[in-house]
Coordinates of C-alpha atoms in Angstrom, one line a residue:
M249 CA -32.8 17.6 -2.6
N250 CA -34.4 15.5 0.1
A251 CA -31.7 15.7 2.7
N252 CA -33.5 13.4 5.1
L253 CA -32.9 10.5 2.7
I254 CA -29.1 11.0 2.6
R255 CA -27.1 8.9 5.0
P256 CA -23.3 8.8 5.8
F257 CA -21.1 6.6 3.7
Y258 CA -20.1 4.4 6.6
A259 CA -17.2 2.7 4.9
M260 CA -15.6 6.1 4.4
E261 CA -16.3 7.1 8.0
L262 CA -14.8 3.9 9.3
M263 CA -11.8 4.5 7.1
A264 CA -11.4 8.0 8.5
R265 CA -11.7 6.7 12.1
A266 CA -9.0 4.0 11.3
Q267 CA -6.7 6.6 9.8
K268 CA -7.0 8.7 13.0
L269 CA -6.0 5.7 15.0
E270 CA -3.0 5.1 12.7
A271 CA -2.0 8.8 13.2
E272 CA -1.9 8.0 17.0
G273 CA 0.4 5.1 16.3
R274 CA -2.0 2.2 16.1
I275 CA -1.6 -0.6 13.4
V276 CA -4.9 -1.1 11.7
C277 CA -6.0 -4.0 9.4
H278 CA -8.0 -2.3 6.6
L279 CA -10.8 -4.6 5.5
E280 CA -13.4 -1.8 5.3
I281 CA -13.0 -0.3 1.8
G282 CA -12.7 -1.8 -1.7
E283 CA -9.3 -0.5 -2.4
P284 CA -6.8 -2.8 -4.1
G285 CA -3.4 -3.0 -2.5
G286 CA -0.2 -2.2 -4.4
K287 CA 0.7 0.3 -7.1
P288 CA -0.6 0.4 -10.7
A289 CA 1.3 -1.5 -13.3
Q290 CA 4.7 -0.1 -14.3
P291 CA 3.6 1.2 -17.7
V292 CA 1.0 3.3 -15.9
L293 CA 3.6 4.9 -13.7
D294 CA 5.9 5.4 -16.6
A295 CA 3.1 7.2 -18.5
V296 CA 2.6 9.6 -15.5
R297 CA 6.3 10.4 -15.4
G298 CA 6.1 11.3 -19.1
C299 CA 3.3 13.7 -18.3
L300 CA 5.6 15.8 -16.2
E301 CA 7.6 16.8 -19.3
R302 CA 4.7 18.4 -21.1
P303 CA 1.7 20.7 -20.4
M304 CA -1.3 19.0 -18.9
G305 CA -4.3 21.2 -19.8
Y306 CA -8.0 20.4 -20.1
T307 CA -9.1 17.7 -22.5
A308 CA -12.4 17.6 -24.3
A309 CA -15.3 17.0 -21.9
K310 CA -15.8 13.5 -23.3
G311 CA -12.2 12.7 -22.8
M312 CA -9.0 12.2 -24.8
P313 CA -9.8 10.8 -28.3
A314 CA -7.0 8.2 -27.9
L315 CA -8.5 6.9 -24.6
R316 CA -12.0 6.7 -26.0
E317 CA -10.8 4.9 -29.1
R318 CA -8.9 2.4 -26.9
L319 CA -12.0 1.9 -24.8
S320 CA -14.0 1.2 -28.0
R321 CA -11.4 -1.5 -28.9
Y322 CA -11.7 -2.9 -25.3
Y323 CA -15.3 -3.8 -26.0
D324 CA -14.4 -5.5 -29.3
E325 CA -11.6 -7.5 -27.6
R326 CA -13.4 -8.5 -24.5
H327 CA -17.0 -8.8 -25.5
G328 CA -17.1 -9.0 -29.3
V329 CA -19.2 -5.9 -29.7
S330 CA -18.7 -2.7 -31.7
V331 CA -19.0 0.6 -29.8
S332 CA -18.4 3.9 -31.4
P333 CA -15.9 6.1 -29.5
E334 CA -18.5 8.9 -29.9
R335 CA -20.7 7.1 -27.4
I336 CA -18.0 6.9 -24.7
V337 CA -17.6 9.6 -22.1
V338 CA -14.5 9.6 -19.8
T339 CA -15.5 10.5 -16.3
T340 CA -14.0 11.5 -12.9
G341 CA -14.4 8.0 -11.5
S342 CA -17.7 6.1 -11.7
S343 CA -19.2 8.6 -9.2
S344 CA -19.5 11.4 -11.8
G345 CA -20.7 8.8 -14.3
F346 CA -23.7 8.0 -12.1
I347 CA -24.4 11.8 -11.8
L348 CA -24.2 12.3 -15.5
T349 CA -26.4 9.3 -16.2
F350 CA -29.1 10.3 -13.7
L351 CA -29.2 13.9 -14.9
A352 CA -29.1 13.1 -18.6
G353 CA -31.4 10.1 -18.5
F354 CA -34.2 11.0 -16.1
A355 CA -36.6 13.8 -15.3
L356 CA -37.1 15.4 -12.0
G357 CA -38.9 13.1 -9.6
Q358 CA -38.6 10.0 -11.7
R359 CA -37.8 6.7 -10.0
I360 CA -34.7 4.5 -10.3
A361 CA -34.7 1.0 -8.8
V362 CA -31.7 -0.5 -7.1
T363 CA -31.0 -3.7 -5.3
R364 CA -31.0 -4.0 -1.5
P365 CA -28.3 -4.6 -0.3
G366 CA -26.4 -2.4 -2.7
Y367 CA -23.7 0.3 -3.0
P368 CA -24.8 3.1 -0.6
A369 CA -23.8 6.0 -3.0
Y370 CA -26.6 4.9 -5.3
L371 CA -29.4 6.0 -2.9
N372 CA -27.5 9.1 -1.8
I373 CA -26.8 10.4 -5.3
I374 CA -30.4 9.7 -6.4
A375 CA -31.8 11.6 -3.5
S376 CA -29.3 14.5 -4.0
L377 CA -30.5 14.9 -7.6
N378 CA -34.2 15.1 -6.6
L379 CA -35.0 11.7 -8.1
S380 CA -36.7 8.9 -6.2
S381 CA -35.5 5.4 -5.5
V382 CA -37.2 2.0 -5.4
E383 CA -35.4 -0.8 -3.5
I384 CA -35.7 -4.4 -4.7
P385 CA -34.5 -6.8 -2.0
V386 CA -32.3 -9.7 -3.0
S387 CA -31.5 -12.6 -0.6
P388 CA -28.8 -15.1 0.1
A389 CA -31.3 -17.9 -0.8
N390 CA -30.8 -16.9 -4.4
G391 CA -27.1 -16.1 -4.1
W392 CA -28.0 -12.4 -3.7
R393 CA -28.8 -12.3 -7.4
L394 CA -31.6 -10.2 -8.9
T395 CA -34.0 -11.9 -11.3
A396 CA -36.3 -10.8 -14.1
A397 CA -39.3 -12.0 -11.9
D398 CA -38.1 -9.8 -9.0
I399 CA -38.0 -6.8 -11.4
E400 CA -41.5 -7.4 -12.8
A401 CA -43.0 -7.9 -9.3
A402 CA -41.4 -4.7 -8.0
Y403 CA -42.6 -2.8 -11.1
E404 CA -46.1 -4.0 -10.6
R405 CA -46.1 -2.7 -7.0
S406 CA -44.4 0.6 -7.8
P407 CA -43.5 1.5 -11.4
F408 CA -40.0 3.0 -12.1
E409 CA -38.2 4.5 -15.0
G410 CA -34.7 3.2 -14.4
L411 CA -33.0 0.1 -13.0
L412 CA -29.4 0.1 -11.8
V413 CA -27.7 -3.3 -11.3
A414 CA -24.1 -4.2 -10.5
S415 CA -22.5 -7.5 -11.5
P416 CA -20.2 -8.4 -9.8
A417 CA -22.0 -6.7 -7.0
N418 CA -21.0 -4.7 -4.0
P419 CA -21.3 -5.7 -1.2
T420 CA -22.2 -9.4 -1.9
G421 CA -19.9 -10.3 -4.8
A422 CA -22.8 -11.8 -6.6
V423 CA -22.3 -12.3 -10.4
L424 CA -25.2 -12.6 -12.9
E425 CA -25.0 -15.4 -15.4
R426 CA -25.2 -14.4 -19.1
D427 CA -28.8 -15.7 -19.4
E428 CA -29.8 -13.9 -16.2
L429 CA -28.4 -10.6 -17.4
E430 CA -30.1 -11.1 -20.8
A431 CA -33.4 -11.8 -19.1
I432 CA -33.1 -8.6 -17.0
I433 CA -32.4 -6.5 -20.1
A434 CA -35.4 -8.1 -21.9
I435 CA -37.8 -7.3 -19.0
C436 CA -36.5 -3.7 -18.9
D437 CA -37.1 -3.4 -22.6
R438 CA -40.6 -4.8 -22.3
L439 CA -41.4 -2.4 -19.4
G440 CA -39.8 0.6 -21.0
V441 CA -37.3 0.9 -18.2
R442 CA -33.8 2.4 -18.9
F443 CA -31.2 -0.1 -17.7
I444 CA -27.9 1.0 -16.1
S445 CA -25.3 -1.7 -15.9
D446 CA -22.6 -1.0 -13.2
E447 CA -19.6 -3.0 -14.5
I448 CA -16.9 -1.5 -12.3
Y449 CA -15.9 -4.9 -10.9
H450 CA -15.5 -6.5 -14.3
G451 CA -12.2 -8.4 -14.4
L452 CA -12.7 -9.6 -10.8
N453 CA -14.8 -12.7 -11.6
Y454 CA -13.8 -16.0 -10.0
A455 CA -16.6 -18.1 -11.5
G456 CA -16.2 -17.4 -15.3
A457 CA -16.1 -14.6 -17.9
D458 CA -17.9 -11.3 -17.4
A459 CA -20.9 -10.5 -19.5
S460 CA -21.5 -6.9 -20.5
A461 CA -25.0 -5.5 -21.1
L462 CA -23.7 -4.3 -24.4
E463 CA -23.7 -7.9 -25.6
F464 CA -27.5 -7.9 -25.5
S465 CA -28.4 -4.2 -26.1
Q466 CA -26.9 -1.0 -27.3
Q467 CA -29.8 1.1 -25.9
H468 CA -28.8 1.1 -22.2
V469 CA -26.0 2.7 -20.1
I470 CA -22.7 1.1 -19.0
V471 CA -20.8 2.5 -16.1
N472 CA -17.2 1.4 -15.5
S473 CA -14.1 2.6 -13.7
F474 CA -10.4 2.0 -13.5
S475 CA -10.6 1.9 -9.7
K476 CA -11.0 -1.7 -9.0
Y477 CA -9.5 -4.2 -11.5
Y478 CA -6.9 -1.6 -12.6
C479 CA -6.0 -0.6 -8.9
M480 CA -6.5 3.2 -9.5
T481 CA -9.0 4.2 -6.8
G482 CA -7.4 7.5 -6.0
W483 CA -6.8 8.5 -9.6
R484 CA -10.6 9.1 -10.0
I485 CA -11.0 8.0 -13.6
G486 CA -13.8 6.0 -15.2
W487 CA -16.1 5.9 -18.2
L488 CA -19.6 5.7 -19.6
V489 CA -21.0 4.0 -22.7
L490 CA -24.2 5.8 -23.5
P491 CA -27.0 5.2 -25.9
E492 CA -27.1 7.9 -28.7
D493 CA -30.0 9.8 -27.2
L494 CA -28.0 10.6 -24.0
V495 CA -24.5 11.4 -25.4
R496 CA -25.0 15.1 -26.2
R497 CA -26.9 15.9 -23.0
A498 CA -24.2 14.1 -20.9
E499 CA -21.4 15.9 -22.7
M500 CA -23.0 19.4 -22.1
M501 CA -23.5 18.6 -18.4
A502 CA -19.9 17.3 -18.1
Q503 CA -18.6 20.5 -19.7
S504 CA -20.0 22.6 -16.8
L505 CA -20.0 20.1 -13.9
F506 CA -16.5 18.6 -14.3
I507 CA -14.9 20.4 -17.4
S508 CA -13.0 17.2 -18.0
A509 CA -11.5 14.2 -16.2
S510 CA -7.9 14.6 -15.0
T511 CA -5.5 14.6 -18.0
V512 CA -2.8 12.8 -16.1
S513 CA -5.2 10.1 -15.0
Q514 CA -6.4 9.7 -18.6
C515 CA -2.9 9.2 -19.8
A516 CA -2.4 6.6 -17.1
A517 CA -5.7 4.8 -17.9
L518 CA -4.6 4.5 -21.5
E519 CA -1.6 2.5 -20.5
A520 CA -3.5 0.5 -17.9
L521 CA -5.8 -1.0 -20.6
D522 CA -2.8 -2.8 -22.1
A523 CA -1.5 -4.2 -18.8
G524 CA -4.1 -6.9 -18.4
Q525 CA -1.6 -9.7 -17.6
E526 CA -0.3 -7.8 -14.6
Y527 CA -3.8 -7.1 -13.3
D528 CA -4.9 -10.7 -13.9
R529 CA -2.1 -11.8 -11.6
R530 CA -3.4 -9.5 -8.9
R531 CA -6.9 -10.9 -9.4
D532 CA -5.4 -14.4 -8.8
Q533 CA -4.0 -13.0 -5.5
Y534 CA -7.5 -11.8 -4.5
A535 CA -8.8 -15.2 -5.3
E536 CA -6.4 -16.7 -2.8
N537 CA -7.3 -14.0 -0.2
R538 CA -11.0 -14.8 -0.6
L539 CA -10.4 -18.4 0.4
V540 CA -8.3 -17.5 3.4
L541 CA -10.9 -14.9 4.5
S542 CA -13.8 -17.2 3.9
E543 CA -12.3 -20.1 5.9
G544 CA -11.3 -17.8 8.7
L545 CA -14.7 -16.2 9.0
K546 CA -16.5 -19.5 9.1
K547 CA -14.2 -20.7 11.9
L548 CA -14.9 -17.6 13.9
G549 CA -18.7 -18.3 13.6
F550 CA -19.9 -15.8 11.0
G551 CA -22.7 -17.0 8.8
L552 CA -23.0 -16.9 4.9
A553 CA -19.2 -16.8 4.7
E554 CA -18.8 -18.9 1.6
P555 CA -16.5 -17.4 -1.0
S556 CA -18.2 -14.8 -3.3
D557 CA -18.1 -15.2 -7.1
G558 CA -16.8 -11.8 -7.8
A559 CA -15.5 -8.4 -6.7
F560 CA -13.4 -8.6 -3.5
Y561 CA -15.9 -8.7 -0.6
A562 CA -17.4 -11.1 1.9
Y563 CA -20.8 -10.0 3.1
V564 CA -21.4 -12.1 6.1
D565 CA -24.1 -12.7 8.8
A566 CA -22.8 -11.4 12.2
S567 CA -26.0 -12.1 14.1
A568 CA -24.2 -14.8 16.2
F569 CA -22.4 -11.9 17.8
T570 CA -24.6 -8.8 17.6
N571 CA -27.9 -7.3 16.4
D572 CA -26.1 -3.9 15.8
T573 CA -23.2 -4.2 13.4
M574 CA -22.6 -0.5 13.5
D575 CA -21.7 -0.8 17.1
F576 CA -19.9 -4.1 16.5
C577 CA -17.7 -2.6 13.7
T578 CA -16.9 0.5 15.8
R579 CA -15.8 -1.6 18.8
M580 CA -13.9 -4.0 16.6
L581 CA -11.9 -1.1 15.2
D582 CA -11.3 0.6 18.5
D583 CA -10.5 -2.5 20.5
A584 CA -8.9 -4.9 18.0
G585 CA -7.6 -2.6 15.3
V586 CA -9.7 -4.3 12.5
A587 CA -11.7 -2.1 10.2
A588 CA -14.8 -3.5 8.5
T589 CA -18.0 -2.0 7.2
P590 CA -21.4 -2.4 8.9
G591 CA -24.2 -3.8 6.8
Q592 CA -26.3 -0.7 7.4
D593 CA -24.2 1.0 4.7
F594 CA -25.7 -1.3 2.1
D595 CA -29.1 -2.2 3.5
R596 CA -31.1 0.3 5.7
T597 CA -33.6 -2.4 6.6
D598 CA -31.7 -5.6 7.4
G599 CA -28.1 -4.4 7.4
H600 CA -27.8 -4.4 11.2
K601 CA -27.2 -8.2 10.9
Y602 CA -24.4 -8.1 8.3
V603 CA -20.7 -7.0 8.0
R604 CA -18.8 -6.5 4.8
F605 CA -15.1 -7.5 4.8
S606 CA -12.8 -6.6 1.9
Y607 CA -10.1 -9.0 0.8
A608 CA -8.5 -6.6 -1.7
G609 CA -5.4 -6.0 0.6
T610 CA -2.6 -8.4 1.4
R611 CA -2.9 -11.9 2.7
E612 CA -0.8 -10.9 5.7
A613 CA -3.3 -8.2 6.6
I614 CA -6.2 -10.6 6.3
E615 CA -4.4 -13.2 8.5
M616 CA -3.6 -10.6 11.1
A617 CA -7.2 -9.4 11.1
L618 CA -8.5 -12.9 11.6
E619 CA -6.2 -13.5 14.5
R620 CA -7.2 -10.2 16.1
M621 CA -10.9 -10.9 15.6
G622 CA -10.5 -14.3 17.2
A623 CA -9.2 -12.5 20.3
F624 CA -11.9 -9.8 20.1
L625 CA -14.7 -12.4 19.9
S626 CA -13.4 -14.8 22.6

């Protein structure tokens, strides 16, 4: 492990700092983490209560057969593709899914490309597993979207064996169009690069329907989670869809690394998959929040504050106020009681200019945060 490449997860550190302030009696507006507000749907809670009446032992390492079969049907219903339950592995959130994918799919020292800005855990997990990373910058000029041309140019400069892309993306909310995703998969196939599609924000798309990489290829890896759309962050439950050559390796690793995902969370997840109408209503609330936050941030003077197409984040330019958003976010939390995430979490090169705000909470919290920020910036 190259410990020098591992950085703190600043969103989590700001959250811990905010919780300490709350323990001291402060009221904090939480816009720092991508955690949906509210409880899971009622059938999910009912399923958990039912678990209390029977033993909850280990499941198979790949997960409960009923859940894997339901996830197989999910892809048929949403994307019109057939996926064998045997290729599905239920995981302890998407985090263990990335670990299993990297360990099963890549040899020691191989290189995995990611976008910059991007989810900070990508780089930290890659470094922890003695793999190498390649960062491909994306820019607001192209809506923060990666292109096939970007990939080919980066590969020519420094070849890599894997490419990990999220759509909708964290922190930018950028969504790849169907033809853009298809072109990315085609260039990966031509270059012999294993593609990993992070689809954990599927269902949170305000510009159209989500496209899954499975619609274009069955030879790559899908990572998904119940955390975001299904409002189950603390339940730590997710899944992988793997190509056949990785299934057995990932299963054996899961047996020893994790034994199995939480049985209670698996029972809850099974019910969540049939509660889409409830979660769509919550997505509509996020859509309203995104407009409130966007308009408020623009009035305060933040740049690049137009509403994002997906997820529940605004990744905005704060250079009108600071050239060090780490310091800016720390002071804004301590002085104004507003928690946001510095761009250094997502971009170790240019992130000092940016701040990510989450609009996954309540409208009231967003409006209070905007009012407090107005006073803080005046």
